[in-house]
XYZ file of N, CA and C in Angstrom:
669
model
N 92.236 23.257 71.985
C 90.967 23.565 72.658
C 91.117 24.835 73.495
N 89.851 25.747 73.565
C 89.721 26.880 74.747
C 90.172 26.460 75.850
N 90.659 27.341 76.609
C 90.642 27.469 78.276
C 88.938 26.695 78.553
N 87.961 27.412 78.503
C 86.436 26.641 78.702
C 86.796 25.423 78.414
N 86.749 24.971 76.964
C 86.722 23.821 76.784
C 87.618 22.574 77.621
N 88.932 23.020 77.831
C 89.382 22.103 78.634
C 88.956 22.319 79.872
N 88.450 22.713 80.406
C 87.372 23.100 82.244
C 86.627 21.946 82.033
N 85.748 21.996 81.016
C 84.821 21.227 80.917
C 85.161 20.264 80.910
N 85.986 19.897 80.073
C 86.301 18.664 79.676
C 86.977 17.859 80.678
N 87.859 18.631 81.932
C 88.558 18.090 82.674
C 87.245 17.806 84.086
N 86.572 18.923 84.053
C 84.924 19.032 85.509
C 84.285 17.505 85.406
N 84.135 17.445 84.094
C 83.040 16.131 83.445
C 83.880 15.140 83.659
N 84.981 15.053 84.139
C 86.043 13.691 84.587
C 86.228 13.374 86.125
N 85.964 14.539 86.618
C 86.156 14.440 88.107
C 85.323 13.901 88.929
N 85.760 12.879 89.981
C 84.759 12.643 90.604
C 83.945 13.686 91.201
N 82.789 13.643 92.158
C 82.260 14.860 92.725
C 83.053 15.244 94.237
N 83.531 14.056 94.879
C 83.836 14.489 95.787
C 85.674 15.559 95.551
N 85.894 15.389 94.560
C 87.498 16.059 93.911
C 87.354 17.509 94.163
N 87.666 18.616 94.663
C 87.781 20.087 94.194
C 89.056 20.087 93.037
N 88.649 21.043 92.216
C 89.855 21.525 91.471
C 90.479 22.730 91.489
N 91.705 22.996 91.525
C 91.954 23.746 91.855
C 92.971 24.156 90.390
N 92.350 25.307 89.511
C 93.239 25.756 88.269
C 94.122 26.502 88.730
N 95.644 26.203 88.301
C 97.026 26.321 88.436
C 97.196 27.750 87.577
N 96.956 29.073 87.667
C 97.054 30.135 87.079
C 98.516 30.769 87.241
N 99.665 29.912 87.529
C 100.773 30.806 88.106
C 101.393 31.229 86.638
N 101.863 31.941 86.044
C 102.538 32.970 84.810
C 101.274 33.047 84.176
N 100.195 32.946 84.364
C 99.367 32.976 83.101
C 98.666 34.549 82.807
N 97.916 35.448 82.361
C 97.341 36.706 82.632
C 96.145 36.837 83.093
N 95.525 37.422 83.615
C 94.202 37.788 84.155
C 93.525 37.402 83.213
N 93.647 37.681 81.761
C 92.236 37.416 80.635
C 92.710 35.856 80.600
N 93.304 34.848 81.239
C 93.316 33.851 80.647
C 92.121 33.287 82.559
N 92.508 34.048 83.372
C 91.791 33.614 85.065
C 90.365 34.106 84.630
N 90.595 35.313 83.748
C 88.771 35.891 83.431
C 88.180 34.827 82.856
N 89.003 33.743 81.709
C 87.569 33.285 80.783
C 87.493 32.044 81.513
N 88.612 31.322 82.698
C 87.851 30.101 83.382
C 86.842 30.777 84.349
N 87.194 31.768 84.815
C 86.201 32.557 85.904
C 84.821 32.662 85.128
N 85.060 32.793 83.778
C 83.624 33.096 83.572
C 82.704 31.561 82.782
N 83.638 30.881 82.929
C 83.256 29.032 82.780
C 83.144 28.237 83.882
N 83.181 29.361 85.420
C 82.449 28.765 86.527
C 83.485 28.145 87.497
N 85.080 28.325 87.046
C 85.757 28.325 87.646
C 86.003 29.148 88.863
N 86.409 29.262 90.291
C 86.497 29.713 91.312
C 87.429 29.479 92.136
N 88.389 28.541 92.145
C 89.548 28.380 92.904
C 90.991 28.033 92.002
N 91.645 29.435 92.104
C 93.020 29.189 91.565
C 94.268 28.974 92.408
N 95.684 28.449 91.878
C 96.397 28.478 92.789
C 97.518 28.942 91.749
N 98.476 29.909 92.891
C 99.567 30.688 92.472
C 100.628 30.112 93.391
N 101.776 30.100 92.732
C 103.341 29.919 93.817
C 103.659 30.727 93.982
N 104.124 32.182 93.307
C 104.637 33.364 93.584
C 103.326 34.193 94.897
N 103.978 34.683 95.927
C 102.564 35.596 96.634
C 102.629 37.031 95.695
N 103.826 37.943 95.438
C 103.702 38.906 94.552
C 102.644 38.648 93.437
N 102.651 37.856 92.521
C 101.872 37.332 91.583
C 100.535 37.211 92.138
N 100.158 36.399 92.716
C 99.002 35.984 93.864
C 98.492 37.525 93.888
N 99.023 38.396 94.597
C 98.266 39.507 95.557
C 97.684 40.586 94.300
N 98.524 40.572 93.349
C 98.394 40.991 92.511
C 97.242 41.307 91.555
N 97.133 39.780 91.326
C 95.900 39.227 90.634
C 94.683 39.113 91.535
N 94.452 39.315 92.706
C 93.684 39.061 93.502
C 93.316 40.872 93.675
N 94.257 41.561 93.697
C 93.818 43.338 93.992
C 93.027 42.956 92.464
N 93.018 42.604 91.250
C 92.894 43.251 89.722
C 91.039 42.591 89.637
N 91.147 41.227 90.051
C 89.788 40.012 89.484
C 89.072 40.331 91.052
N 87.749 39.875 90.812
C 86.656 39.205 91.179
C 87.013 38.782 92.325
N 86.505 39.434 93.516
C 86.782 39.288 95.187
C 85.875 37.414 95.621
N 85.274 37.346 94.340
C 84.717 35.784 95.019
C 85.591 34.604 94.503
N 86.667 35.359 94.215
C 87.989 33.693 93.789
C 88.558 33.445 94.822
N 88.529 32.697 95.080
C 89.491 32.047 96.265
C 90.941 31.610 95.753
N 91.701 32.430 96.528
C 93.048 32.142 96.146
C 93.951 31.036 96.965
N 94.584 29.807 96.242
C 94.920 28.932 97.218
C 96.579 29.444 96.974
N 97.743 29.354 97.530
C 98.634 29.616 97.253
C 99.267 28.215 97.426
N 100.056 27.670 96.387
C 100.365 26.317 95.736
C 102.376 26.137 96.025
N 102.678 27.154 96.374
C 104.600 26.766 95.830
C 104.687 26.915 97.564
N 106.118 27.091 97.652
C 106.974 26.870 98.754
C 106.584 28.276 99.454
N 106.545 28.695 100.611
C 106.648 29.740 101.512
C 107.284 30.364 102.158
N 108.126 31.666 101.835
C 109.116 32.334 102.511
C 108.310 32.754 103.714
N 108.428 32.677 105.206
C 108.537 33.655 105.600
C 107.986 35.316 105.980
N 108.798 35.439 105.674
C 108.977 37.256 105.586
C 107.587 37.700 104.651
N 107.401 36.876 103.862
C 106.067 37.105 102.860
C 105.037 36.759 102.986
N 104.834 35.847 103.899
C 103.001 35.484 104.761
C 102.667 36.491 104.864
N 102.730 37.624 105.571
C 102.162 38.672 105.870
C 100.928 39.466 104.461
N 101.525 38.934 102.934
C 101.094 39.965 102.108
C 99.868 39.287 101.667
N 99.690 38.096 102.052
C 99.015 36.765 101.850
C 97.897 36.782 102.809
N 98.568 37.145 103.720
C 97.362 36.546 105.030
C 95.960 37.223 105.339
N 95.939 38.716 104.254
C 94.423 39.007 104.629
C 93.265 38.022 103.930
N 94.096 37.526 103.053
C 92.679 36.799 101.620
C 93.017 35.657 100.793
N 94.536 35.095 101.538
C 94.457 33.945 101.009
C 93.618 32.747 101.780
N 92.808 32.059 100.473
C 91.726 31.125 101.149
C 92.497 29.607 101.939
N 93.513 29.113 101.394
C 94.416 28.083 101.641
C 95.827 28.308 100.645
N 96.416 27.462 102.313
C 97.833 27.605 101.657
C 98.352 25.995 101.866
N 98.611 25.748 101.044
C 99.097 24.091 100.377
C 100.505 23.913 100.996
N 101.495 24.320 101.098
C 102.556 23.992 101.618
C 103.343 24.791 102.541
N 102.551 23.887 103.288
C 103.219 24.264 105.050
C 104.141 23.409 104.927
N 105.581 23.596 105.361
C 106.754 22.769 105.637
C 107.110 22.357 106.859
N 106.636 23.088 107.673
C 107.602 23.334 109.087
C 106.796 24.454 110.137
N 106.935 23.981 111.237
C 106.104 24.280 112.322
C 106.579 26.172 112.640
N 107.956 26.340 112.298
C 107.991 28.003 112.068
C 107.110 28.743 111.645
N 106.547 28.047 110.006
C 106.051 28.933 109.107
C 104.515 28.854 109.719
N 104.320 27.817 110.077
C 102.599 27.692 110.606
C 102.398 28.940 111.500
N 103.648 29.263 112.453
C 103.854 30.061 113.767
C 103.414 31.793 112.902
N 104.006 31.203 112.029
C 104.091 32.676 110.979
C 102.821 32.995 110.588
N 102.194 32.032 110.117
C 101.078 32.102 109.294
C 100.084 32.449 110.366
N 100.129 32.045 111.562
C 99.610 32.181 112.468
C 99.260 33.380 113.469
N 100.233 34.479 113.482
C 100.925 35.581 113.749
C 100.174 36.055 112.631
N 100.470 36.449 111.377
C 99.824 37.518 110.347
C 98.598 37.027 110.427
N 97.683 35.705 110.146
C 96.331 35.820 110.624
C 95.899 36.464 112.049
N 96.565 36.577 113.116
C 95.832 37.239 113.870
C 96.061 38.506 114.110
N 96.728 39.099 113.088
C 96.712 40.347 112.921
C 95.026 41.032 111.785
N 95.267 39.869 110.712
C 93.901 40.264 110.359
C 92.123 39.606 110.798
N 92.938 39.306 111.745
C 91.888 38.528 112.413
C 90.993 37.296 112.057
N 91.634 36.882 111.404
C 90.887 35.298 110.897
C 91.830 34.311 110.834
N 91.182 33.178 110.637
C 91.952 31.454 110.819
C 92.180 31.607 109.103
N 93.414 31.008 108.847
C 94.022 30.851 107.688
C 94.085 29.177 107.832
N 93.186 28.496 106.782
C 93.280 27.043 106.734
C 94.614 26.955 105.620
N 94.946 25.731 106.585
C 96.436 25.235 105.810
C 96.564 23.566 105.655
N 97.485 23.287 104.950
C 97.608 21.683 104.358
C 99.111 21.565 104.913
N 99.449 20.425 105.850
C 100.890 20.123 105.605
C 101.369 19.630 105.004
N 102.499 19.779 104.074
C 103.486 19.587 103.160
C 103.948 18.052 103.337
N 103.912 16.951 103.316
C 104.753 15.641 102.950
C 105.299 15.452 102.338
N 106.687 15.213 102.664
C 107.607 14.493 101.544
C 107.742 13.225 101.291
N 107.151 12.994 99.908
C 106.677 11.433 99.898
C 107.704 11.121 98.644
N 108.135 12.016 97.522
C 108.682 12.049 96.761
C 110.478 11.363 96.968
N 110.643 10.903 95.651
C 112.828 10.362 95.457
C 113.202 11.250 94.730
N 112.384 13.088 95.071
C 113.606 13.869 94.174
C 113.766 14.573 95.907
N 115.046 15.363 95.713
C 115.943 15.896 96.786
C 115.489 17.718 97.032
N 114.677 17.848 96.001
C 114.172 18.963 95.150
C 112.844 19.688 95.944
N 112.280 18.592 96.222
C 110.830 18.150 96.865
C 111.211 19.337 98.653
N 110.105 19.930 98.907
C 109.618 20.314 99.939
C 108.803 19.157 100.877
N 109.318 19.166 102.596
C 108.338 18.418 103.249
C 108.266 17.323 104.304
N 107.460 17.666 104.987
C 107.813 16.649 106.417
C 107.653 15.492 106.102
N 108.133 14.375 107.060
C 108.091 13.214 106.919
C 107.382 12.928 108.505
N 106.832 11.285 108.457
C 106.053 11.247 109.324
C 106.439 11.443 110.835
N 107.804 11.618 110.908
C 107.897 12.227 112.388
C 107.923 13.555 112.876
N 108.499 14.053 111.843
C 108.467 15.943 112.060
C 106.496 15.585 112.047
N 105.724 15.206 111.548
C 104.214 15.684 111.092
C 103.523 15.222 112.566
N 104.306 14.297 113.266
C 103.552 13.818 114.246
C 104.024 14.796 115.158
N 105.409 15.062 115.656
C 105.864 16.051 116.306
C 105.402 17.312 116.792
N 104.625 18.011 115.029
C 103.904 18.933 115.325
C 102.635 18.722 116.022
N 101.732 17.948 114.955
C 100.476 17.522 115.770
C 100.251 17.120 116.966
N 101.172 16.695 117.852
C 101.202 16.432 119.195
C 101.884 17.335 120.399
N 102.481 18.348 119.894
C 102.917 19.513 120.448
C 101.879 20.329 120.863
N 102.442 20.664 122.086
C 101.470 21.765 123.003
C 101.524 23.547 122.280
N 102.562 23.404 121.800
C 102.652 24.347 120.727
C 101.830 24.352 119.842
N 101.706 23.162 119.022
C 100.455 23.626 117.831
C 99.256 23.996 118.388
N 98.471 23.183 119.802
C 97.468 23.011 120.035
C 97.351 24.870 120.654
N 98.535 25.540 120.788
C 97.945 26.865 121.304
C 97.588 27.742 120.056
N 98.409 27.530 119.241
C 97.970 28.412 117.844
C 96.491 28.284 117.464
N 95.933 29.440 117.303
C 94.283 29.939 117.696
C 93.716 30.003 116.128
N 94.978 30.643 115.355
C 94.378 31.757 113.820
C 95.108 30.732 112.653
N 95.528 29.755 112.979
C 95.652 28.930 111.807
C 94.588 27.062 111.992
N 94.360 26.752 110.945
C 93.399 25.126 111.082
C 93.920 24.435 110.226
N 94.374 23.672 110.358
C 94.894 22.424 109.285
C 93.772 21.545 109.008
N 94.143 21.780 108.058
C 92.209 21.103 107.284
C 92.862 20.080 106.430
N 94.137 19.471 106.170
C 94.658 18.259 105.700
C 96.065 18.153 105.563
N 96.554 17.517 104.317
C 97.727 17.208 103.832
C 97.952 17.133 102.310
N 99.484 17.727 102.151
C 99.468 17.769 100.241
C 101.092 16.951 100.255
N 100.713 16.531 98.822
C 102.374 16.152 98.585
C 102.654 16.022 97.146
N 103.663 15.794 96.646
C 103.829 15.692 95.643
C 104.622 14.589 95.114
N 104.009 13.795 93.573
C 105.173 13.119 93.597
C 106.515 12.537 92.971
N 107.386 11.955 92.614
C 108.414 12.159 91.860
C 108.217 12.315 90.214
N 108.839 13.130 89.882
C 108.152 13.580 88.030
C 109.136 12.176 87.356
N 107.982 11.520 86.962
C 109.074 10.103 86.292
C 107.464 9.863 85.398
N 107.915 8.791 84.557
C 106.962 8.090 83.727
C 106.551 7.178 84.374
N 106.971 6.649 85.821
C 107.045 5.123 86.552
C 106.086 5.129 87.360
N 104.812 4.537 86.265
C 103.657 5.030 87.065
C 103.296 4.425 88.492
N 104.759 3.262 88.626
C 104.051 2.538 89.919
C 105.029 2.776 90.874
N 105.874 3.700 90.481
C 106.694 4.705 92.207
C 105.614 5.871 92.358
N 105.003 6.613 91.319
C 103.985 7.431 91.564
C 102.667 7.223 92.710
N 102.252 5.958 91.904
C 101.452 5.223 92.606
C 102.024 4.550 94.547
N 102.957 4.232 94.190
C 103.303 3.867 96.055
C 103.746 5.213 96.656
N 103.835 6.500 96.136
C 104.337 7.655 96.600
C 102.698 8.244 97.037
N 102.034 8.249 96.205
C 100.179 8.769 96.499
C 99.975 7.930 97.552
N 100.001 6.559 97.567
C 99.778 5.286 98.455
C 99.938 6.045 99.882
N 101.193 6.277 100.169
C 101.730 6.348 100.917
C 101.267 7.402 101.919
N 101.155 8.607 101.191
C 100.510 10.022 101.360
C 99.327 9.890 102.034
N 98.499 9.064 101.398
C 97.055 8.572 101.902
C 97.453 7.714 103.054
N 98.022 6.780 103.044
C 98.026 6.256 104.628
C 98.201 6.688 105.539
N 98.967 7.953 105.369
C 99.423 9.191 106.528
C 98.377 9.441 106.656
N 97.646 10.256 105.713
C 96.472 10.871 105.731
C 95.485 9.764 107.195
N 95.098 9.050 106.642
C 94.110 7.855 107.180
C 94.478 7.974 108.389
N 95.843 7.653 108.802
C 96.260 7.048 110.382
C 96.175 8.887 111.147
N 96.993 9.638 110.414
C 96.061 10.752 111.244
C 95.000 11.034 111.549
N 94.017 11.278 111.044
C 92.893 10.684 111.214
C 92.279 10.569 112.272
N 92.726 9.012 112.176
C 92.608 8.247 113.396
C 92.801 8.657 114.693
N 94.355 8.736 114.324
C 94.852 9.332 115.779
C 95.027 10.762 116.615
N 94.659 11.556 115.339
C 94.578 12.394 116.073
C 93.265 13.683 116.215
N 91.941 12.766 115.332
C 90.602 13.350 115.095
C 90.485 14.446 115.308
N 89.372 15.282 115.409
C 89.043 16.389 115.187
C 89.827 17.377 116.683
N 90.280 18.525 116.532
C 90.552 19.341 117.368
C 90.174 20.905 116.673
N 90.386 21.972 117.879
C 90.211 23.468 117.524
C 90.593 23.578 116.495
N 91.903 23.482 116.372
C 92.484 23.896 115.158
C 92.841 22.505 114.023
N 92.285 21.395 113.998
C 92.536 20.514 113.311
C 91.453 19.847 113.079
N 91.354 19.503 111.799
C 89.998 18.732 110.935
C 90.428 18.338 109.424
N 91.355 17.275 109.559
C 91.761 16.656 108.241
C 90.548 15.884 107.319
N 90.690 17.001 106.209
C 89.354 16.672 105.385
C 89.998 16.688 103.659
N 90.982 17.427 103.542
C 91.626 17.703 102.551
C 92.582 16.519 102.224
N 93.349 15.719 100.863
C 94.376 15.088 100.752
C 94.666 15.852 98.997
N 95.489 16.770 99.318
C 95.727 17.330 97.786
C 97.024 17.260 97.288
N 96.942 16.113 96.244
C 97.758 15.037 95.214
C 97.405 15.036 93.974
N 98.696 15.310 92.751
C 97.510 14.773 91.560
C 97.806 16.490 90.808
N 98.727 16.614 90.079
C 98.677 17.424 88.742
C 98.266 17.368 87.859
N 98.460 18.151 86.712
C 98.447 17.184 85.092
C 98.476 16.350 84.720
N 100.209 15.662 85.057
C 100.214 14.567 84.615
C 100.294 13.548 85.163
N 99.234 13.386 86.646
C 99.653 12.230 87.304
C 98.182 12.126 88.006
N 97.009 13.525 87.643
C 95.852 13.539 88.908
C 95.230 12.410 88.517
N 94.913 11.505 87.813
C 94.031 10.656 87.577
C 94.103 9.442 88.466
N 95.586 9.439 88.385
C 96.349 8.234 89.469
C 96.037 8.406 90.876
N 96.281 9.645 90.908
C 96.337 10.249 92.693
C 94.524 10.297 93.109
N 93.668 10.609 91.901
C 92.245 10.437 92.347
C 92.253 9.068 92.915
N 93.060 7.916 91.919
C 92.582 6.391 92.200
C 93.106 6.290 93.771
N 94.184 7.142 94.248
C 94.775 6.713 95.721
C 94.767 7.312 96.928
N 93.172 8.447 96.501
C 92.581 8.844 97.526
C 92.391 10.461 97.396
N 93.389 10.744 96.404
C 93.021 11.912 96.406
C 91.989 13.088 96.523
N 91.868 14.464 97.284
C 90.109 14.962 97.468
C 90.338 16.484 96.895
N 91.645 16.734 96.023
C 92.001 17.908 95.956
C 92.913 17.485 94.555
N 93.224 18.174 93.377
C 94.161 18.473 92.436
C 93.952 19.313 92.046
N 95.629 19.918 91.817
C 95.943 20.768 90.737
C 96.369 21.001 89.675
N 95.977 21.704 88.850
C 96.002 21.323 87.252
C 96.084 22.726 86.450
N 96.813 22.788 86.097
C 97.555 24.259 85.141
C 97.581 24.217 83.716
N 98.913 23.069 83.092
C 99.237 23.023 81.292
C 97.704 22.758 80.952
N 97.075 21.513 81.933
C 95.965 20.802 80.949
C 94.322 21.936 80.877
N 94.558 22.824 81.447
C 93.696 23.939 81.233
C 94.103 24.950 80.580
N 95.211 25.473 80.441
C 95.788 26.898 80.311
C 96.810 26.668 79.238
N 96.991 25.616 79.048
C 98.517 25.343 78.130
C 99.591 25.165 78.454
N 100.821 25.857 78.187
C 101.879 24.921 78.714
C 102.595 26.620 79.242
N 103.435 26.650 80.455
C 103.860 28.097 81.037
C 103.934 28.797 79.914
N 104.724 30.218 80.956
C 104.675 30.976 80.141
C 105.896 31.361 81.356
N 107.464 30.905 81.136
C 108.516 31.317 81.811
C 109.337 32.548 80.979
């Protein structure tokens, strides 16, 4: 099937409240042009070189989410126009992200990273580093970044019911934050983004409000 055709085919499955977010990382611009022109609008890249790239070349109304791990030293190339960044690890990089947004003068919404996953591989806080931050007088001064939720990922196995208590799990974080720590300046957990290829259907059933999805639109990489 087309790039279109699988959009469609995957849009017409989603609940409404789901965003999708197409996984464009190795793929080429004419493959971002023909979902762009099937009404697609939010891609996500891991590389920022790649990212900035494709973002100078396409259509200033894509929103670029940036999807992989975060050096550092490289927020900066990111921070005029990336729309969200999915994996925040650690209260440094927020500091970071935070710093190059107020150089270009806007709030950079971000997701914190959970490690909910049994691979060693996996990026991501666990629920005390997550509370740590959120309750720090430190986060609450950072002005140019908003945490608008939480992402995680979860162990690549066939075992659909460690998958399932790994999403579970993710979402209960989700929930009890929430709770406890409701709306602030810079905080408004609205996002829970879980749920690839081969697992979003599961992660929709366990709360998921966000997936990303790459092979099942685009095919399979291109390493």
């Amino acid at each position: 099937m087309s790039i279109t055709a699988n959009l469609k085919h995957i849009k017409d499955t989603l609940p409404t409240q789901v965003t999708l977010v197409a996984v464009s990382k190795t793929k080429p611009n004419e493959d971002i042009v023909e979902a762009y022109e099937a009404g697609q609008r939010i891609f996500g890249e891991n590389k920022i070189q790649e990212m900035t790239d494709k973002y100078e070349a396409l259509p200033k109304d894509i929103q670029w989410h940036m999807i992989g791990h975060v050096q550092r030293n490289k927020v900066k190339y990111m921070a005029p126009y990336v729309s969200l960044i999915h994996g925040v690890d650690s209260f440094k990089l927020l500091e970071e992200i935070d710093k190059q947004a107020q150089k270009c003068e806007r709030v950079i919404p971000c997701l914190l990273q959970m490690f909910v996953a049994e691979e060693e591989t996996k990026f991501g806080l666990d629920k005390n580093e997550l509370d740590q931050i959120l309750s720090s007088e430190e986060f609450k001064a950072l002005k140019n970044v908003k945490v608008v939720g939480l992402m995680g990922m979860a162990t690549f196995t066939d075992n659909q019911a460690q998958v399932k208590k790994e999403f579970t799990q993710l979402n209960d974080i989700f929930v009890m934050c929430k709770k406890q720590y409701g709306i602030q300046d810079n905080l408004d957990l609205t996002i829970i983004s879980m749920g690839m290829s081969n697992d979003y259907t599961l992660a929709i059933e366990c709360g998921s409000t966000m997936v990303r999805i790459g092979s099942n639109i685009f095919g399979n990489r291109n390493y």
